[in-house]
XYZ file of C-alpha atoms in Angstrom:
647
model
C -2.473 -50.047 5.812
C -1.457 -46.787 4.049
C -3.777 -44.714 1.918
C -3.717 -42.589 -1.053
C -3.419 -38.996 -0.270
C -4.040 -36.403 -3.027
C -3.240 -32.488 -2.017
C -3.981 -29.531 -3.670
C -1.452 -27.408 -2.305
C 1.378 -26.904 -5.055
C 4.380 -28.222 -3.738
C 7.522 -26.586 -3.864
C 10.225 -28.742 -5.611
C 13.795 -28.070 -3.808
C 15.409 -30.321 -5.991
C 14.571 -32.606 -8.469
C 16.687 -36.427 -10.085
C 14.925 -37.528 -13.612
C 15.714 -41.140 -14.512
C 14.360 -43.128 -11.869
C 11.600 -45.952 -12.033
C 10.082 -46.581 -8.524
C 8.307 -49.820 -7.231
C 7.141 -50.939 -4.365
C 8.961 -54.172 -2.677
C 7.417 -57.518 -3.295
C 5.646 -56.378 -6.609
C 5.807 -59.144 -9.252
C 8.524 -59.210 -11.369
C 6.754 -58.665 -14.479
C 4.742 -55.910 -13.127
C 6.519 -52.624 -15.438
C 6.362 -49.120 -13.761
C 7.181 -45.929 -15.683
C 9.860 -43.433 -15.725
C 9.667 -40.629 -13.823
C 11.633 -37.924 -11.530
C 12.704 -38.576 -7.947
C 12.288 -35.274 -6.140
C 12.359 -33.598 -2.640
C 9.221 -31.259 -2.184
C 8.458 -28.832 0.400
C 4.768 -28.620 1.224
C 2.951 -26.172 4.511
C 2.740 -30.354 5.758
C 6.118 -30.525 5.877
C 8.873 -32.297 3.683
C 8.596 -35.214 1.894
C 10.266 -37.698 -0.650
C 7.904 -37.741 -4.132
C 8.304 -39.729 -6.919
C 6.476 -38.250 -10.212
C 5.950 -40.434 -13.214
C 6.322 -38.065 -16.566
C 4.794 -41.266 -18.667
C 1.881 -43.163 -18.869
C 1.840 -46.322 -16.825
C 1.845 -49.535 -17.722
C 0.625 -51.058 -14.595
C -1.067 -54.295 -14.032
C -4.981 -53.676 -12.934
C -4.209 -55.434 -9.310
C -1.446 -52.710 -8.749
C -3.555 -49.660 -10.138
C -5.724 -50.549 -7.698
C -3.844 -51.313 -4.470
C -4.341 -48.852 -2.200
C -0.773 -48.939 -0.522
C 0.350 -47.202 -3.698
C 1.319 -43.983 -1.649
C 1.428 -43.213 1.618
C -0.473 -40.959 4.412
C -0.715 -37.468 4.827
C -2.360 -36.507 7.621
C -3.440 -33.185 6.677
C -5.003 -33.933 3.515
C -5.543 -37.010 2.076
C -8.380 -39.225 0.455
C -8.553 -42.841 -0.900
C -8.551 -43.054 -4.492
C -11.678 -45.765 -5.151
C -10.538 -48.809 -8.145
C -13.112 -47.010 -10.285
C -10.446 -44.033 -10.923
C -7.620 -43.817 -13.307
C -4.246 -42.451 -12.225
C -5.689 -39.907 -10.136
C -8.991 -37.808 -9.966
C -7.848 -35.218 -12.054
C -6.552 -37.540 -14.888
C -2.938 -36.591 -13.545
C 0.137 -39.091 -13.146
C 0.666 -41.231 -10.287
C 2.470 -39.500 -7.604
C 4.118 -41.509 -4.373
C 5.041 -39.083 -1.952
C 7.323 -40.787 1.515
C 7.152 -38.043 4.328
C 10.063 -37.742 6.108
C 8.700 -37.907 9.523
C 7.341 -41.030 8.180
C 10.922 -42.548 6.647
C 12.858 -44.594 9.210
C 16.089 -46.291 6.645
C 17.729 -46.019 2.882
C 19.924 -47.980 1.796
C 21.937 -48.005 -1.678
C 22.321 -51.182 -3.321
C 23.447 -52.588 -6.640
C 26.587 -50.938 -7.131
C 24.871 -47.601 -6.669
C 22.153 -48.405 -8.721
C 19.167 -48.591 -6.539
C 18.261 -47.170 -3.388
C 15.857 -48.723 -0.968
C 13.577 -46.399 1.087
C 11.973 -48.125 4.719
C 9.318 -46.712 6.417
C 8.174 -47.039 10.283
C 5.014 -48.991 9.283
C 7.648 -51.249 7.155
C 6.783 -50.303 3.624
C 9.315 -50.369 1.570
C 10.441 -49.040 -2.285
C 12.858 -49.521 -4.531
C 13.934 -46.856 -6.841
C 15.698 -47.306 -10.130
C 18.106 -44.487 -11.118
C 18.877 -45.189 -15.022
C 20.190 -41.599 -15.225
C 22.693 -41.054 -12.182
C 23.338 -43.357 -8.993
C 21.806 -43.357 -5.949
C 24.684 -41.732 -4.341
C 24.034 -38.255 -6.124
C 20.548 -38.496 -4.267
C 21.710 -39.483 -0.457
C 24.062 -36.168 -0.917
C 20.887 -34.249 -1.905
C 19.348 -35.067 1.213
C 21.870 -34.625 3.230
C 20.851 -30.759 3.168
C 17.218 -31.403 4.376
C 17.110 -34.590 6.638
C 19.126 -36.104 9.618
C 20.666 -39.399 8.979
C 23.749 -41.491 10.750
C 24.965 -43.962 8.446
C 24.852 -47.954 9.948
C 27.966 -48.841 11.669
C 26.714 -52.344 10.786
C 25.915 -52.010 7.079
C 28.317 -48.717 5.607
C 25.771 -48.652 2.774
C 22.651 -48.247 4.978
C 21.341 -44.849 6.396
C 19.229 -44.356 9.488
C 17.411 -41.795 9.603
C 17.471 -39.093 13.324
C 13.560 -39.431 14.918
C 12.619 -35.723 15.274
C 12.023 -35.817 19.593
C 10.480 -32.772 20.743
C 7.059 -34.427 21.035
C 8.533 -36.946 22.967
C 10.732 -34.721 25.154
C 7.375 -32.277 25.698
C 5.565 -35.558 27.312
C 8.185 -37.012 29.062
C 8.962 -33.376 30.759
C 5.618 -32.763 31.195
C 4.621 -36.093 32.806
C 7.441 -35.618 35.437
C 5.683 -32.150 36.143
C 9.155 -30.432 36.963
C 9.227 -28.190 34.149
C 9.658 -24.421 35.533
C 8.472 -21.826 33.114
C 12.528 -20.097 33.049
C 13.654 -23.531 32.307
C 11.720 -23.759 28.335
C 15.064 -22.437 26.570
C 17.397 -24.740 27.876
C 15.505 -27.619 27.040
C 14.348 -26.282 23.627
C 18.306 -26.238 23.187
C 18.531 -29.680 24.023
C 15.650 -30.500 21.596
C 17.682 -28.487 18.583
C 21.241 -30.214 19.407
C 19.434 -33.464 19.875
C 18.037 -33.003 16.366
C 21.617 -31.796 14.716
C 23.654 -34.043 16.514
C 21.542 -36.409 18.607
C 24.610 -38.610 20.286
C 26.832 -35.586 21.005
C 24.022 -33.724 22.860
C 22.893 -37.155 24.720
C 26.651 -36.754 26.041
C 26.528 -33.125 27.146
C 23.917 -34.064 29.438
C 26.209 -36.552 31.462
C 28.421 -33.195 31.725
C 25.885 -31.480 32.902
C 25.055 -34.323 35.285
C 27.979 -34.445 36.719
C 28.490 -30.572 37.521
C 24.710 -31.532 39.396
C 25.799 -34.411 41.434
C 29.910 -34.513 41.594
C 30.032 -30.623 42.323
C 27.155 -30.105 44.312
C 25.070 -27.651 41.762
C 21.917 -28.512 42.654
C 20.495 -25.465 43.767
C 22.052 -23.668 40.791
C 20.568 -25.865 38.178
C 17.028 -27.096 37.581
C 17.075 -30.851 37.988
C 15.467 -31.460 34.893
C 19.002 -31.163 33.041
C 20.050 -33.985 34.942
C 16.620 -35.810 33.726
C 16.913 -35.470 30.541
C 20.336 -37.290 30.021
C 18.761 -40.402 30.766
C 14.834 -39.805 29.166
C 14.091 -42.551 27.024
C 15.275 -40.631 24.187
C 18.471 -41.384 24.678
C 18.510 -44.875 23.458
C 15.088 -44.215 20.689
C 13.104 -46.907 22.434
C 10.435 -47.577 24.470
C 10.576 -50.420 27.261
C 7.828 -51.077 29.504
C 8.506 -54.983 29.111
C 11.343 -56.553 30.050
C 13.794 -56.023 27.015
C 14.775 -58.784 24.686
C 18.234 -60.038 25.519
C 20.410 -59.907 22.472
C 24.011 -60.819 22.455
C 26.804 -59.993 20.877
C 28.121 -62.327 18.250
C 26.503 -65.075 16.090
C 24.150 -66.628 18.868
C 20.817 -65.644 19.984
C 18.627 -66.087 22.550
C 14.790 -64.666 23.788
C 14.248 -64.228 27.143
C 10.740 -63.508 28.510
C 9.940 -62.098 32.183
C 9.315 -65.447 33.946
C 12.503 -67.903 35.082
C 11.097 -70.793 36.723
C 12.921 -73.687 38.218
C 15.771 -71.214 39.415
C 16.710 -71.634 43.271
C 19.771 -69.319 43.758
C 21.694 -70.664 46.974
C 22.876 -68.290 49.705
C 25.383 -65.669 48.275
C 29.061 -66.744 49.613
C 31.264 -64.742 51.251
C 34.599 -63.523 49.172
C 37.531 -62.442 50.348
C 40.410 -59.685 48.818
C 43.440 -59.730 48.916
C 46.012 -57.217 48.948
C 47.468 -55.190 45.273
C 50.235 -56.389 43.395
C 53.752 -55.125 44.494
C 56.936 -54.391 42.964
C 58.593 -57.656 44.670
C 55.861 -59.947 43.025
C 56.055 -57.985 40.021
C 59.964 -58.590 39.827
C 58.984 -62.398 40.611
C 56.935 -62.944 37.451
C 59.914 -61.405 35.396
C 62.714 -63.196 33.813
C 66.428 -61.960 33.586
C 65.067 -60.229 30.059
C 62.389 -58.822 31.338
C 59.136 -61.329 29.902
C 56.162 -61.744 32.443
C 56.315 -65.075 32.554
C 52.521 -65.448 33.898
C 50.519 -63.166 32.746
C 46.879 -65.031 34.311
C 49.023 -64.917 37.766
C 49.413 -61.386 37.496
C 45.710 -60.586 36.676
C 44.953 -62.876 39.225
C 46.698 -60.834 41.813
C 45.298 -57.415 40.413
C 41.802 -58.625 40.315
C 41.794 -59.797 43.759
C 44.117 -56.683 45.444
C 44.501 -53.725 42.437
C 47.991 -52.252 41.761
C 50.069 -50.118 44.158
C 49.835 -46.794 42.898
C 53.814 -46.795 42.356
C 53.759 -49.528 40.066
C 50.927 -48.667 38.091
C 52.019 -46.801 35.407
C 54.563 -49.624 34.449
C 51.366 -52.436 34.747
C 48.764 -50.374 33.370
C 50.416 -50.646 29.445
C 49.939 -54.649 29.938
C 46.544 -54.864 31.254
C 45.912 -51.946 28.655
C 47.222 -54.074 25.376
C 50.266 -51.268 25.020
C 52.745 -54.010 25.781
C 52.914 -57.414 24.941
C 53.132 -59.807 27.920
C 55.752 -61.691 26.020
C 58.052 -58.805 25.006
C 61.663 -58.402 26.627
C 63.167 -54.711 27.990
C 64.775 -54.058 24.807
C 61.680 -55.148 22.423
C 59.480 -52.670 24.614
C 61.918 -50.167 23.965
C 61.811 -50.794 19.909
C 58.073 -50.563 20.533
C 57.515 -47.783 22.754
C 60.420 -45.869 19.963
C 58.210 -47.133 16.682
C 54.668 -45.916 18.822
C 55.966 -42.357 19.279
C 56.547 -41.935 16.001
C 53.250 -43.100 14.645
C 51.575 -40.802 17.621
C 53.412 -37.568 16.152
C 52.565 -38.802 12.457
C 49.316 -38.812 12.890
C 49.117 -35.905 15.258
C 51.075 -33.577 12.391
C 48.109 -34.785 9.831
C 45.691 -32.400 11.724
C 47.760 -29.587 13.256
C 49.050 -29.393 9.635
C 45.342 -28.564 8.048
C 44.939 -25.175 6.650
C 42.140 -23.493 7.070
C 40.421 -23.861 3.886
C 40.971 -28.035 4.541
C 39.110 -27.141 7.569
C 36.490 -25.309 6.232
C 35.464 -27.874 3.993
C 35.740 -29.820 6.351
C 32.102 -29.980 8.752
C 33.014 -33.734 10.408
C 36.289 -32.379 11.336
C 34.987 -29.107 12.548
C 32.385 -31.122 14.705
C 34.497 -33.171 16.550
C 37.709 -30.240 16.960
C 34.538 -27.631 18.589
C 33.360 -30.699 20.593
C 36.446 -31.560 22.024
C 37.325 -27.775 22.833
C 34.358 -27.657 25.098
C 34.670 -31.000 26.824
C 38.236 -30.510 27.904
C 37.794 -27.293 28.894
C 35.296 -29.314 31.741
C 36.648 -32.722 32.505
C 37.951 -33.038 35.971
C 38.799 -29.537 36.269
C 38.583 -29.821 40.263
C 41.399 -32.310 40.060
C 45.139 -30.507 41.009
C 46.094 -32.133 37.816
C 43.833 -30.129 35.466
C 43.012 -27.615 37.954
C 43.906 -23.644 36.665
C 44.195 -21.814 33.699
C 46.170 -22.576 30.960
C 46.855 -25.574 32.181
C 49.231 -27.746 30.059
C 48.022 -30.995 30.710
C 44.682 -29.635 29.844
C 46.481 -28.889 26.094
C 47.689 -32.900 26.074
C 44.481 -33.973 26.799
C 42.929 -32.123 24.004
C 46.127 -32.830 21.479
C 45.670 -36.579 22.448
C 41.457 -36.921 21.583
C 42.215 -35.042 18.848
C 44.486 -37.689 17.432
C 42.246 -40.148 18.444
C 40.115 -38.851 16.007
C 42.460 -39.037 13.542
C 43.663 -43.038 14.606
C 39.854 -44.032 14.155
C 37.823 -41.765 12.296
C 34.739 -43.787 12.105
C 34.050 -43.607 15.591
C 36.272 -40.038 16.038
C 35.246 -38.193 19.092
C 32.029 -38.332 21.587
C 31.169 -36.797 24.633
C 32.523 -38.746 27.798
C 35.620 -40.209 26.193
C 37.890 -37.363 27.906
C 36.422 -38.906 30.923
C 38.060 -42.354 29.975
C 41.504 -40.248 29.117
C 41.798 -38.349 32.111
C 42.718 -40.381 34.593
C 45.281 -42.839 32.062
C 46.948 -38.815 31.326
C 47.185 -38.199 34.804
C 48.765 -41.716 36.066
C 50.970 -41.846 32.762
C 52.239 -37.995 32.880
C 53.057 -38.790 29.220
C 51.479 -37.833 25.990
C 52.249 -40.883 23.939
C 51.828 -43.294 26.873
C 48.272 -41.689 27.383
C 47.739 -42.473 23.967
C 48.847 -46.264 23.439
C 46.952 -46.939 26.705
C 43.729 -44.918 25.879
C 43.809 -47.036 22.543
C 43.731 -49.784 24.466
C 41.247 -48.751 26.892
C 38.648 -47.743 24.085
C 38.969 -51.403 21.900
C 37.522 -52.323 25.413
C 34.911 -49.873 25.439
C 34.255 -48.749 21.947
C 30.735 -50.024 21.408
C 29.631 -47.993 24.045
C 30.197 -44.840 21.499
C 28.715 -46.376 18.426
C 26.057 -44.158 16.731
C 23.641 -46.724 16.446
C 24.321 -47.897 20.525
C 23.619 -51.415 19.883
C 26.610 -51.893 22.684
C 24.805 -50.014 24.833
C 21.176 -51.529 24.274
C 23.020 -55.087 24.613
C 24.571 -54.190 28.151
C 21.255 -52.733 29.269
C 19.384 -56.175 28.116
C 22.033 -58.046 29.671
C 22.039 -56.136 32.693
C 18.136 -57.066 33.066
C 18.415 -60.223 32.914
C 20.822 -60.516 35.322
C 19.161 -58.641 37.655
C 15.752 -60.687 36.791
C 17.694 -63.987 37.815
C 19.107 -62.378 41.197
C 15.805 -60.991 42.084
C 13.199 -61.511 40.025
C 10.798 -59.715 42.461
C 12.991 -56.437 42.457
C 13.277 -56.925 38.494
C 9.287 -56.541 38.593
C 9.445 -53.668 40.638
C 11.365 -51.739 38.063
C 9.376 -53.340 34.837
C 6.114 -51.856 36.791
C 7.650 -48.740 37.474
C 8.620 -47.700 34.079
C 12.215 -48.762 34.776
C 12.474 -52.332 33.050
C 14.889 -50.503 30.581
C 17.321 -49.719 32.879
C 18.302 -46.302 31.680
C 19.284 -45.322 34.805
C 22.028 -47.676 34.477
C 23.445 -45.694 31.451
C 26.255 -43.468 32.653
C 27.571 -46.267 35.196
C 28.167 -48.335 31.894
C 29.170 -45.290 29.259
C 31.837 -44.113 31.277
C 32.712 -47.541 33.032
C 31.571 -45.721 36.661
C 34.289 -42.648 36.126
C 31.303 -40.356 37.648
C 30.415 -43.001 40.557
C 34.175 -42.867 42.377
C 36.665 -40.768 43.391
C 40.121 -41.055 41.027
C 41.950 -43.327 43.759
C 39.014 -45.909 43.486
C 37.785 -45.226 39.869
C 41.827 -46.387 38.880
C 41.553 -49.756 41.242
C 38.305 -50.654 40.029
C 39.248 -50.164 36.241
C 42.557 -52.226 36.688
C 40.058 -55.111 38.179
C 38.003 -54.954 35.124
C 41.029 -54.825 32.784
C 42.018 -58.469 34.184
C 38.682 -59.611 32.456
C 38.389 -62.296 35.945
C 36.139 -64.147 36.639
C 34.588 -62.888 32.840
C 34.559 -59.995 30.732
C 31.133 -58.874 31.853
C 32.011 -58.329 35.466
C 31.106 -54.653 35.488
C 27.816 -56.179 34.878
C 27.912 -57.632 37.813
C 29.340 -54.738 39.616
C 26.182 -53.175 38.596
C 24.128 -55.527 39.702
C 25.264 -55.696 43.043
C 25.034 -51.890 43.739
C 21.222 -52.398 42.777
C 21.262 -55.351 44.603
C 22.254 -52.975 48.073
C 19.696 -50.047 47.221
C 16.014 -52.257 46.048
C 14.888 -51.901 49.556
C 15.490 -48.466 49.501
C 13.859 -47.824 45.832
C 10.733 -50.671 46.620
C 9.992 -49.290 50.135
C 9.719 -45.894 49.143
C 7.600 -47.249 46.283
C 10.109 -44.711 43.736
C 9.282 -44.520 40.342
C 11.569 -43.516 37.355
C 12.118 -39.799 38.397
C 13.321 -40.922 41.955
C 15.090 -44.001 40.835
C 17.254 -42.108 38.820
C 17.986 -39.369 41.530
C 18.580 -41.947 44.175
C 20.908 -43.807 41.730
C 22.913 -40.637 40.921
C 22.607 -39.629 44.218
C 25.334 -42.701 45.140
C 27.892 -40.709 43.067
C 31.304 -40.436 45.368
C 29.075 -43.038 48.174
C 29.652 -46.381 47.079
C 32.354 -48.113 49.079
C 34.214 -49.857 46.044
C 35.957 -53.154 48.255
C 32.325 -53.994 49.690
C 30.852 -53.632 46.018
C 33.668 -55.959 44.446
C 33.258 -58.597 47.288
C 29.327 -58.678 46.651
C 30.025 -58.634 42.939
C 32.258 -61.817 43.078
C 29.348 -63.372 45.244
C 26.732 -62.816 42.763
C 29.292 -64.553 40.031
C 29.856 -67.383 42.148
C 26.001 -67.705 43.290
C 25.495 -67.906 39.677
C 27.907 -70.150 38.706
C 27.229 -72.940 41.279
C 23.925 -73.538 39.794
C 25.168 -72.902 35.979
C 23.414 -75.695 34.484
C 20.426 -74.514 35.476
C 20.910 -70.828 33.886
C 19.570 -69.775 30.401
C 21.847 -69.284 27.921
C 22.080 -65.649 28.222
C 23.152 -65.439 31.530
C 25.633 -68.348 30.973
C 27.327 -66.104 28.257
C 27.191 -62.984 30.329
C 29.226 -64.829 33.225
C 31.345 -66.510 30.427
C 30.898 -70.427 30.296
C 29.586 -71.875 27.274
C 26.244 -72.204 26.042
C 23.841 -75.619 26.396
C 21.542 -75.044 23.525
C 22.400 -72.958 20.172
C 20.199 -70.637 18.610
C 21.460 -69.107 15.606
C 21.125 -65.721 14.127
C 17.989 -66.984 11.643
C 15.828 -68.387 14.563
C 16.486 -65.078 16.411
C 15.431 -63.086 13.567
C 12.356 -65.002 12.921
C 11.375 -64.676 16.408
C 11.878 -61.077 15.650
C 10.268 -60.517 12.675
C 7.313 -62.833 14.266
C 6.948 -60.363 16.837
C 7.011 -57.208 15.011
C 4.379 -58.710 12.803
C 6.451 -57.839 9.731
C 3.942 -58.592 7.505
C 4.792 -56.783 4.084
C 8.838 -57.917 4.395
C 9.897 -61.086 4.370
C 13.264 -61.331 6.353
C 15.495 -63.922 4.670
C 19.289 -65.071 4.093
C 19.922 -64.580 0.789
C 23.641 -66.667 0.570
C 24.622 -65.323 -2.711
C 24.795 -62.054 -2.101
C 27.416 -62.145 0.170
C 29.903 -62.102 -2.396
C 29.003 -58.488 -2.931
C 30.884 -56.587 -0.675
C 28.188 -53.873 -0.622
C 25.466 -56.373 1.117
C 25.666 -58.925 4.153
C 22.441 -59.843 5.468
C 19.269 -58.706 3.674
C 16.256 -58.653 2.792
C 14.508 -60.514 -0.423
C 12.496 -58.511 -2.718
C 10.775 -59.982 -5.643
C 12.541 -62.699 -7.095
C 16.044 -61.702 -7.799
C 16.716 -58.109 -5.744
C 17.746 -57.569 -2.044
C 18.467 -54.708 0.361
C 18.016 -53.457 3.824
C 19.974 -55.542 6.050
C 18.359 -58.524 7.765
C 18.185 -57.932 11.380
C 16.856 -54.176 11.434
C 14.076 -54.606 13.907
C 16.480 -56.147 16.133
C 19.234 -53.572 16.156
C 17.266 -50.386 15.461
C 13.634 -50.515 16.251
């Protein structure tokens, strides 16, 4: 329950939109409000979002005296009492949202409303009659941190501030050294300005730790902080709600009874694909004439290196299976001149473009740095002034340009590398990197839904293995499996050495036995090292050292054979599995759960009490709003699902 908070400190108005009638969500319809000025005011309290009314209210009594009018400062505050008017002082009503306090907006009705969320799940509704809600969202784009939704373009999260967070977590791990407090404040400031991006230059930094043995050069709290809790915005010390992908849902809780696994069988490889088979599943024009033979072969053996770069723009989507010699030629012709097209658009900004610019800017500083870093111990990219070093940088750059919305984050180059050094082509690199990122793009998405879905997934998978071992890490602050993060980022670039990291990526390409096999991968490296992590009774600090400890140690054919095991454990008792798992090893589901009983569970559980989370069918003609939320009668916003994706 909020209170009203009155302060006597005279705020400082930074700027100020007139025209605007604000409500609070689920108000009766006939309840009137009156004009008044939306504003952002500075107080010694900090920042906040205040509506002022400037005339009288016509408010119904049960509204003048609800007490969830405004919301809590905790500085200064008091509640007013029903026996006072508008205020103590005879003043207008004020409702002031603290931005520390504000978790979503969202603009709605054409531009005509704008729907303000708080963490305790209050919500408001302002009216512009003046302007749009548009002119406002640019207004705070100068005082607040805020990604828009990847899911909903019209929706706006808003950046947690994390110091306090990063203070306790640093402090509880007690390996904080008193020379170390500027580094990490600079972590907390680049968190705040560009939270994703600086989450990523901590799995640089990681790497230079582990890979390159600097260790005794750096404090090993850089390599902590990477994969604090932070990094994802919530808190697991449960085992996390699985939710998948797509329109089905399904709630998994700790226990799995009635689950007897049978012993693990043994798998065999085989040897890689050669040029002679390769010529085999050709025809006289040059059309594979099998492609599920040919990923059959590569998942069981890989490629030999010599034929790689010619199999490699298959698996990777750059050529069509079905295409002849002459058609690849047409298409490799038409792709080189949309690379160089889109290339020219940004080495052909001026500099005032640029300077105008800031999202450009961003990403063109941010991919500077990381090149100048990415696998510079390689021969490849070893030196300076390296040219390939220049492709690399020319290529993510483009990238940027081919998909804007998701542009450029950290660990990408470490995708690109290895495709730029195999293809020794520019446009090649490209196509294929293309390719390689519609595989892996949710694991880039501001909002890391992709990556809080693999993480879930990955738990319960391990749960069902082991449930014992999935315990362990649940009681040991682990259940969220964080530590998991940069095998699953970067696809395990940082866990091999380039000849492996290429065979096990062209195994995962071939999507056999089922898409989520790297899952699986995972699980059976954690599957090899729980005696080593329950024995020594380890905790989250020492989990996550031992587990990037393994970097350029884990013997890749003994991981892929125990890998195919666990999948074929699993799917010999598959009618027995939940749902979850079933999808995650790719066989269909027995019982449907749709989206709406997932979100009710949801909603349930987050004891959403003051929104009520519906489907509201007719709004989905408006391109501007999907899945929402009712308010009142007639209005909607916020989409439905919120707690799910974001909380």
């Amino acid at each position: 329950m909020s209170e009203m908070f009155e302060s006597t400190e005279q705020g400082k108005d930074l700027c100020i939109h007139a025209g605007v009638v604000l409500r609070k969500a689920n108000t009766k319809e006939d309840e009137v409000h009156s004009l008044g000025t939306l504003n952002i005011v500075e107080y010694s309290f900090g920042r906040c979002i205040e509506w002022k009314s400037i005339v009288d209210s016509v408010v119904s009594e049960k509204q003048d005296q609800d007490s969830e009018w405004s919301l809590v400062n905790t500085h200064t505050r008091r509640t007013r009492t029903s026996s006072e008017g508008p205020d103590s002082q005879g003043n207008n009503r004020t409702v002031r949202i603290l931005f520390s306090n504000l978790c979503s907006f969202c603009i709605h009705s054409r531009g005509q409303q704008l729907i303000f969320k708080q963490k305790d799940d209050t919500v408001y509704v302002a009216f512009f009659q003046l302007s749009n809600a548009d002119s406002f969202v640019n207004s705070l784009r100068g005082f607040i941190k805020f990604v828009r939704s990847r899911v909903n373009r019209n929706m706006y999260l808003v950046v947690d501030e994390v110091q306090n967070v990063l203070t306790r977590s640093f402090a509880e791990l007690d390996i904080i050294q008193e020379n170390t407090a500027d580094y990490v404040w600079k972590f907390v400031k680049n968190w705040q300005d560009h939270p994703y991006e600086a989450t990523m230059e901590m799995f640089s930094k990681i790497a230079d730790i582990w890979l390159h043995k600097e260790a005794a050069k750096r404090p090993v709290e850089e390599a902590v902080a990477d994969i604090l809790n932070n990094s994802l915005s919530i808190e697991v010390t449960h085992p996390p709600v699985s939710i998948d992908s797509g329109e089905e849902y399904e709630v998994i809780g700790v226990q799995r009874l009635g689950i007897i696994l049978p012993q693990r069988p043994t798998c065999l490889r085989g040897t890689p694909l050669t040029q002679d088979q390769w010529n085999r599943y050709q025809d006289s024009h040059g059309r594979i004439l099998n492609p599920q033979q040919v990923k059959e072969v590569v998942f069981r053996g890989g490629i030999v290196p010599s034929l790689r770069l010619e199999v490699w723009k298959f698996l990777l989507n750059y050529y069509p299976w079905e295409y002849t010699h002459s058609q690849r030629r047409e298409l490799k012709k038409k792709k080189d001149d949309e690379y160089f097209m889109m290339k020219l658009q940004w080495k052909s900004m001026t500099a005032v473009q640029e300077k105008n610019f800031s999202g450009y800017r961003d990403r063109k500083s941010l991919i500077g740095k990381d090149v100048n870093r990415t696998d510079r111990t390689h021969p490849y990219y070893a030196g300076d002034n390296n040219p390939h070093l220049a492709q690399l940088y020319d290529i993510l750059m483009t990238y940027a340009m081919y998909n804007f919305d998701l542009g450029y984050v950290q660990g990408m180059s470490d995708l690109l590398s290895p495709i730029l050094f195999l293809m020794d082509s520019e446009v090649d690199a490209f196509w294929c990197f293309v390719g390689f990122m519609e595989k892996v793009s949710t694991n880039f998405e501001m909002d890391q839904a992709g990556m809080k879905s693999q993480l879930c997934q990955l738990y319960n998978l391990l749960s069902t293995i082991d449930l014992e071992f999935a315990s362990y890490l649940c009681k040991h602050d682990s259940g969220n499996m964080f530590f998991c993060f940069r095998w699953l980022l970067v696809l395990f670039k940082r866990e091999f050495d380039t000849v492996d990291i290429m065979k096990l990526w062209e195994v995962l390409w071939t999507d056999i036995p089922c898409k989520s096999f790297h899952l699986l991968v995972c699980t059976a490296i954690l599957d090899r090292e729980k005696h080593v992590l329950m024995e020594n009774n380890y905790g989250f600090t020492d989990i996550l050292k031992h587990i990037n400890n393994l970097s350029l140690h884990i013997d890749l054919s003994s991981t892929l054979l125990e890998a195919e095991g666990i999948y074929c454990q699993l799917m010999s008792v598959a009618d027995k599995l939940p749902d979850s798992i079933r999808s995650i090893i790719g066989i269909e589901r027995l019982n449907k759960v749709t989206a709406d009983d997932a979100e009710e569970v949801a909603a349930s559980s987050a004891n959403s009490e003051k929104v009520d989370w519906v489907d509201d069918t007719n709004s989905r003609s408006d391109s501007m709003e999907c899945e929402n939320v009712r308010l009142g009668e007639n209005e909607v916003s916020f989409e439905r699902g919120l707690h799910m994706s974001y909380m």
